[in-house]
Amino acid sequence: MPMNTTWTAQEPGSDPVLALPFVREFLRLCDDGFRMRFHERNGGNLSYWLRQEEIRMLPEKEPKGSWIPMEAAVPALGGEYFLITASGSCFRNISYAPAENTCIIRLNDGGSSWQLVWGLRNGGRPTSELESHLQNFAIRAQQPERESRVMYHAHPASVITLSNLLPQDSKTVTRALWSSMIECAFIFPYGVGVVPCMIPGGAKISGQTAEQMQTHDAVLWAHHGLFCAGKDFDSAFGLMETIDKAAEIYLKFLASGQKRRYTIPDAIFEEIAQALGGKMNMAYVHGGGDDPADE
Ligand code: 2HA
Ligand code: ZN
């Protein structure tokens, strides 16, 4: 998708869609992610799954244009509406010119194609990672307490650095992050899944990501970035921030050139699991991963 070179600021009052609370929160997250340096150029993408009452708030609910087929169908999401960043959109432009850089789409009943409801004013299509966003929503909706409304993909530098250092294995990566600061085990008790380095976009990476999302809170794409799921914008953004910060702490410790001298004992993770009523990835509670810092 060629990138636009000029943008016209879109005033919030110019379009009723921009006044909707979920749209405002979506745009605020884009600005915050850009300020956090999670998004170089057109890196990253964001999606929001609309609730029924939010669909009713849309001034125009009927899709326009043709049905565009997707590589992989998501039958569980047939007929659902999503607000999503446009392919090629740079996060620094999204809240400045939202109608060009985002869109609301509706899926057909079989969840195999999408149609435009709002946005993409200069043409284009939703993010190249559309399939990953949708499959992640579908897989998490199978577990009611883990259902997500926000899917957030970004390129935080510290997190990407981990895939240059650590074995690309979910337990090792999760333990390295949990061991960096104690809040991590509370904030992502199911840990971080890892998908090995592969070409972004399309069915292969989205299938493997959804598989990891079934049992983890976030998924690291090796040498690429991170996918975070959340029940709302604060949860998804907070997860991205927390994992980024834990990765930064881990890297600072490694940069000190010292071996790990003090660690969070497994007994503490057991206590956290108890405090969370067992809603934690128990396979990661006891060490034995392959962390080079422990060698
Ligand atoms: O949208 O981040 O993974 C650009 C990307 C692709
Ligand atoms: Zn990416």
Short mmCIF file of C-alpha atoms and ligand atoms in Angstrom, two decimals:
data_model
loop_
_atom_site.label_atom_id
_atom_site.label_comp_id
_atom_site.label_asym_id
_atom_site.label_seq_id
_atom_site.Cartn_x
_atom_site.Cartn_y
_atom_site.Cartn_z
CA MET A 1 0.00 0.00 0.00
CA PRO A 2 1.73 3.27 -1.10
CA MET A 3 1.91 5.82 1.68
CA ASN A 4 0.07 9.12 1.45
CA THR A 5 2.28 12.20 1.62
CA THR A 6 -0.10 14.88 2.83
CA TRP A 7 -2.83 14.81 5.44
CA THR A 8 -5.57 17.22 6.42
CA ALA A 9 -6.34 17.38 10.12
CA GLN A 10 -9.80 16.04 10.84
CA GLU A 11 -11.55 18.03 13.56
CA PRO A 12 -13.43 15.88 16.12
CA GLY A 13 -16.68 17.79 15.44
CA SER A 14 -16.54 17.11 11.71
CA ASP A 15 -17.77 13.51 11.90
CA PRO A 16 -20.15 11.98 14.51
CA VAL A 17 -18.16 8.72 14.45
CA LEU A 18 -15.21 10.57 16.00
CA ALA A 19 -17.30 11.52 19.04
CA LEU A 20 -18.08 7.89 19.93
CA PRO A 21 -16.34 6.91 23.19
CA PHE A 22 -14.70 3.75 21.81
CA VAL A 23 -13.35 5.69 18.81
CA ARG A 24 -11.86 8.35 21.10
CA GLU A 25 -10.20 5.70 23.26
CA PHE A 26 -8.88 3.94 20.15
CA LEU A 27 -7.31 7.15 18.86
CA ARG A 28 -5.88 8.01 22.29
CA LEU A 29 -4.16 4.62 22.42
CA CYS A 30 -2.63 5.25 18.97
CA ASP A 31 -1.14 8.55 20.18
CA ASP A 32 0.16 6.98 23.39
CA GLY A 33 1.72 4.07 21.48
CA PHE A 34 3.44 6.50 19.13
CA ARG A 35 4.81 8.54 22.07
CA MET A 36 6.10 5.33 23.69
CA ARG A 37 8.08 4.71 20.46
CA PHE A 38 6.26 1.45 19.93
CA HIS A 39 5.56 2.39 16.29
CA GLU A 40 8.20 3.33 13.76
CA ARG A 41 6.86 4.35 10.32
CA ASN A 42 3.79 2.16 9.69
CA GLY A 43 4.75 -0.43 12.30
CA GLY A 44 1.99 -1.96 14.38
CA ASN A 45 -1.79 -2.09 14.20
CA LEU A 46 -4.82 -1.92 16.48
CA SER A 47 -8.34 -3.31 16.42
CA TYR A 48 -11.50 -3.02 18.53
CA TRP A 49 -14.48 -5.41 18.48
CA LEU A 50 -17.69 -3.35 18.77
CA ARG A 51 -20.44 -4.31 21.23
CA GLN A 52 -24.08 -4.40 20.05
CA GLU A 53 -24.88 -1.07 21.76
CA GLU A 54 -21.87 0.53 20.02
CA ILE A 55 -23.03 -0.72 16.62
CA ARG A 56 -26.38 0.97 17.33
CA MET A 57 -24.54 4.27 17.91
CA LEU A 58 -23.08 4.29 14.38
CA PRO A 59 -24.67 6.93 12.14
CA GLU A 60 -24.34 4.57 9.14
CA LYS A 61 -24.57 0.88 9.95
CA GLU A 62 -24.95 -0.49 6.46
CA PRO A 63 -21.73 -1.44 4.72
CA LYS A 64 -20.87 -0.01 1.33
CA GLY A 65 -18.75 -1.36 -1.48
CA SER A 66 -17.99 -4.93 -2.31
CA TRP A 67 -17.29 -7.92 -0.10
CA ILE A 68 -13.55 -8.55 0.14
CA PRO A 69 -12.62 -12.18 0.86
CA MET A 70 -10.06 -13.03 3.55
CA GLU A 71 -7.39 -15.72 3.40
CA ALA A 72 -8.79 -17.55 6.43
CA ALA A 73 -12.45 -17.42 7.55
CA VAL A 74 -13.47 -16.77 11.18
CA PRO A 75 -17.03 -18.20 11.32
CA ALA A 76 -17.33 -17.41 15.07
CA LEU A 77 -17.22 -13.69 14.24
CA GLY A 78 -19.77 -13.71 11.39
CA GLY A 79 -21.76 -10.43 11.23
CA GLU A 80 -19.52 -8.67 13.79
CA TYR A 81 -18.15 -5.10 13.46
CA PHE A 82 -14.52 -4.01 14.05
CA LEU A 83 -12.70 -0.69 14.18
CA ILE A 84 -9.20 -1.27 12.83
CA THR A 85 -6.16 0.62 11.59
CA ALA A 86 -5.62 0.83 7.83
CA SER A 87 -2.87 -1.01 6.01
CA GLY A 88 0.19 1.26 5.67
CA SER A 89 -1.06 3.76 8.28
CA CYS A 90 1.60 5.46 10.41
CA PHE A 91 0.60 5.74 14.07
CA ARG A 92 1.68 9.40 14.18
CA ASN A 93 -1.05 10.20 11.63
CA ILE A 94 -3.94 8.13 12.94
CA SER A 95 -5.60 10.55 15.38
CA TYR A 96 -4.73 13.49 13.08
CA ALA A 97 -6.60 12.03 10.10
CA PRO A 98 -8.63 9.09 11.44
CA ALA A 99 -11.10 8.69 8.56
CA GLU A 100 -8.20 8.00 6.19
CA ASN A 101 -6.13 5.87 8.56
CA THR A 102 -8.75 3.65 10.19
CA CYS A 103 -11.95 1.88 9.23
CA ILE A 104 -14.99 0.15 10.64
CA ILE A 105 -15.69 -3.10 8.84
CA ARG A 106 -18.41 -5.71 9.09
CA LEU A 107 -17.87 -9.41 8.43
CA ASN A 108 -20.33 -11.45 6.39
CA ASP A 109 -22.37 -14.14 8.16
CA GLY A 110 -19.80 -16.83 7.43
CA GLY A 111 -16.90 -14.63 8.64
CA SER A 112 -15.09 -15.15 5.34
CA SER A 113 -15.15 -11.61 3.88
CA TRP A 114 -15.40 -8.01 5.05
CA GLN A 115 -17.18 -4.92 3.81
CA LEU A 116 -16.47 -1.27 4.65
CA VAL A 117 -18.88 0.55 6.99
CA TRP A 118 -16.87 3.73 7.69
CA GLY A 119 -13.40 5.20 7.04
CA LEU A 120 -10.69 4.45 4.45
CA ARG A 121 -11.64 7.77 2.91
CA ASN A 122 -8.70 7.61 0.48
CA GLY A 123 -9.26 3.93 -0.31
CA GLY A 124 -7.08 1.10 0.91
CA ARG A 125 -7.81 -1.79 3.21
CA PRO A 126 -7.53 -2.82 6.85
CA THR A 127 -4.11 -3.74 8.27
CA SER A 128 -2.16 -6.58 6.67
CA GLU A 129 -2.50 -8.34 10.05
CA LEU A 130 -6.33 -8.38 9.87
CA GLU A 131 -6.41 -12.20 10.00
CA SER A 132 -4.30 -12.31 13.17
CA HIS A 133 -6.52 -9.76 14.92
CA LEU A 134 -9.72 -11.61 14.02
CA GLN A 135 -8.46 -15.10 14.80
CA ASN A 136 -7.16 -13.91 18.17
CA PHE A 137 -10.58 -12.44 19.03
CA ALA A 138 -12.28 -15.67 17.96
CA ILE A 139 -10.02 -17.98 19.95
CA ARG A 140 -10.22 -15.93 23.14
CA ALA A 141 -14.01 -15.62 22.96
CA GLN A 142 -14.13 -19.39 23.53
CA GLN A 143 -13.07 -18.72 27.14
CA PRO A 144 -15.53 -16.16 28.54
CA GLU A 145 -13.25 -14.78 31.28
CA ARG A 146 -10.49 -14.21 28.73
CA GLU A 147 -12.66 -12.66 25.99
CA SER A 148 -10.88 -9.67 24.44
CA ARG A 149 -12.28 -6.54 22.83
CA VAL A 150 -8.91 -4.95 21.96
CA MET A 151 -6.04 -6.48 19.99
CA TYR A 152 -2.85 -4.43 19.90
CA HIS A 153 0.26 -5.17 17.85
CA ALA A 154 3.40 -3.04 18.27
CA HIS A 155 7.16 -3.13 17.77
CA PRO A 156 8.67 -2.32 21.21
CA ALA A 157 12.48 -2.36 20.86
CA SER A 158 13.27 -4.08 24.18
CA VAL A 159 10.84 -6.90 23.49
CA ILE A 160 12.23 -7.48 19.98
CA THR A 161 15.75 -7.52 21.45
CA LEU A 162 14.78 -10.50 23.61
CA SER A 163 14.36 -12.64 20.49
CA ASN A 164 18.03 -11.99 19.67
CA LEU A 165 19.09 -13.26 23.10
CA LEU A 166 16.70 -15.86 24.43
CA PRO A 167 15.74 -19.25 23.04
CA GLN A 168 12.44 -18.77 21.20
CA ASP A 169 10.51 -20.75 23.73
CA SER A 170 7.45 -19.49 25.61
CA LYS A 171 8.51 -20.74 29.05
CA THR A 172 11.99 -19.21 28.90
CA VAL A 173 10.69 -15.86 27.67
CA THR A 174 7.88 -15.80 30.24
CA ARG A 175 10.20 -16.67 33.14
CA ALA A 176 12.74 -14.02 32.06
CA LEU A 177 9.96 -11.40 32.14
CA TRP A 178 8.23 -12.60 35.32
CA SER A 179 11.61 -12.73 37.09
CA SER A 180 12.36 -9.10 36.19
CA MET A 181 9.60 -7.60 38.36
CA ILE A 182 6.98 -9.19 40.53
CA GLU A 183 3.95 -7.33 39.11
CA CYS A 184 4.43 -9.19 35.81
CA ALA A 185 3.03 -12.49 37.10
CA PHE A 186 -0.13 -10.65 38.22
CA ILE A 187 -0.50 -8.69 34.99
CA PHE A 188 0.17 -11.59 32.59
CA PRO A 189 -0.32 -14.76 34.65
CA TYR A 190 -0.73 -16.90 31.53
CA GLY A 191 2.64 -15.70 30.21
CA VAL A 192 3.88 -14.76 26.77
CA GLY A 193 3.72 -17.23 23.88
CA VAL A 194 6.40 -17.17 21.20
CA VAL A 195 5.97 -17.53 17.43
CA PRO A 196 9.25 -18.08 15.54
CA CYS A 197 10.43 -15.57 12.95
CA MET A 198 8.27 -15.66 9.83
CA ILE A 199 6.92 -13.38 7.11
CA PRO A 200 4.24 -11.09 8.59
CA GLY A 201 0.67 -10.98 7.30
CA GLY A 202 -1.61 -13.82 6.23
CA ALA A 203 -2.81 -17.22 7.32
CA LYS A 204 0.41 -18.91 8.51
CA ILE A 205 1.42 -16.37 11.15
CA SER A 206 -2.19 -15.71 12.18
CA GLY A 207 -2.86 -19.44 12.74
CA GLN A 208 0.21 -19.86 14.95
CA THR A 209 -0.51 -16.63 16.83
CA ALA A 210 -4.09 -17.63 17.62
CA GLU A 211 -2.86 -21.00 18.87
CA GLN A 212 -0.54 -19.20 21.31
CA MET A 213 -3.26 -16.69 22.29
CA GLN A 214 -5.45 -19.54 23.47
CA THR A 215 -3.13 -20.19 26.42
CA HIS A 216 -1.18 -16.92 26.82
CA ASP A 217 -1.97 -13.23 27.42
CA ALA A 218 0.38 -11.94 24.74
CA VAL A 219 2.40 -13.34 21.85
CA LEU A 220 5.95 -12.40 20.90
CA TRP A 221 6.69 -12.52 17.20
CA ALA A 222 10.42 -13.26 17.10
CA HIS A 223 12.46 -10.42 15.52
CA HIS A 224 9.24 -8.52 14.89
CA GLY A 225 7.12 -7.40 17.85
CA LEU A 226 4.36 -8.22 20.27
CA PHE A 227 0.61 -8.90 20.12
CA CYS A 228 -1.37 -8.03 23.26
CA ALA A 229 -4.99 -8.90 23.96
CA GLY A 230 -7.18 -6.99 26.38
CA LYS A 231 -10.76 -6.77 27.57
CA ASP A 232 -10.46 -2.99 27.10
CA PHE A 233 -7.96 -0.36 25.90
CA ASP A 234 -6.31 0.05 29.31
CA SER A 235 -5.69 -3.70 29.62
CA ALA A 236 -4.21 -4.12 26.13
CA PHE A 237 -2.04 -0.99 26.35
CA GLY A 238 -1.05 -1.74 29.96
CA LEU A 239 0.07 -5.20 28.92
CA MET A 240 2.23 -3.79 26.12
CA GLU A 241 3.77 -1.25 28.54
CA THR A 242 4.40 -3.85 31.25
CA ILE A 243 6.02 -6.42 28.96
CA ASP A 244 8.14 -3.69 27.37
CA LYS A 245 9.27 -2.46 30.79
CA ALA A 246 10.04 -5.98 32.06
CA ALA A 247 12.08 -6.63 28.90
CA GLU A 248 13.97 -3.38 29.49
CA ILE A 249 14.75 -4.38 33.09
CA TYR A 250 15.95 -7.80 31.91
CA LEU A 251 18.21 -6.21 29.29
CA LYS A 252 19.65 -3.71 31.79
CA PHE A 253 20.48 -6.57 34.10
CA LEU A 254 22.16 -8.52 31.27
CA ALA A 255 24.04 -5.38 30.20
CA SER A 256 25.50 -5.15 33.71
CA GLY A 257 27.58 -8.17 32.71
CA GLN A 258 26.78 -9.96 35.95
CA LYS A 259 25.08 -13.31 36.43
CA ARG A 260 21.74 -13.26 38.24
CA ARG A 261 22.57 -13.10 41.95
CA TYR A 262 19.11 -12.83 43.43
CA THR A 263 15.93 -14.20 42.00
CA ILE A 264 12.21 -14.33 42.75
CA PRO A 265 11.78 -17.77 44.36
CA ASP A 266 9.31 -20.20 42.77
CA ALA A 267 7.45 -20.21 46.10
CA ILE A 268 6.45 -16.60 45.41
CA PHE A 269 5.02 -17.57 42.02
CA GLU A 270 3.12 -20.38 43.76
CA GLU A 271 1.66 -17.82 46.18
CA ILE A 272 0.66 -15.60 43.26
CA ALA A 273 -1.06 -18.57 41.58
CA GLN A 274 -3.00 -19.12 44.79
CA ALA A 275 -3.91 -15.44 45.04
CA LEU A 276 -5.21 -15.63 41.46
CA GLY A 277 -7.29 -18.71 42.24
CA GLY A 278 -5.14 -20.89 39.97
CA LYS A 279 -5.78 -18.65 36.94
CA MET A 280 -2.14 -18.78 35.94
CA ASN A 281 -0.04 -20.87 33.56
CA MET A 282 1.11 -23.48 36.08
CA ALA A 283 3.65 -24.94 33.64
CA TYR A 284 5.69 -21.74 34.10
CA VAL A 285 5.48 -21.45 37.89
CA HIS A 286 8.51 -23.66 38.46
CA GLY A 287 11.85 -22.72 36.89
CA GLY A 288 14.09 -24.84 34.72
CA GLY A 289 13.82 -22.74 31.59
CA ASP A 290 16.80 -22.01 29.42
CA ASP A 291 17.67 -18.45 30.47
CA PRO A 292 21.32 -17.55 29.64
CA ALA A 293 21.35 -15.19 32.62
CA ASP A 294 21.17 -18.17 34.95
CA GLU A 295 24.03 -20.16 33.37
O1 2HA B 1 1.39 -2.88 10.03
O2 2HA B 1 3.39 -4.10 11.92
O3 2HA B 1 3.21 -6.58 11.13
C1 2HA B 1 2.73 -3.15 9.90
C2 2HA B 1 3.09 -4.28 10.76
C3 2HA B 1 3.04 -5.61 10.18
ZN ZN B 2 4.37 -5.71 12.88
#
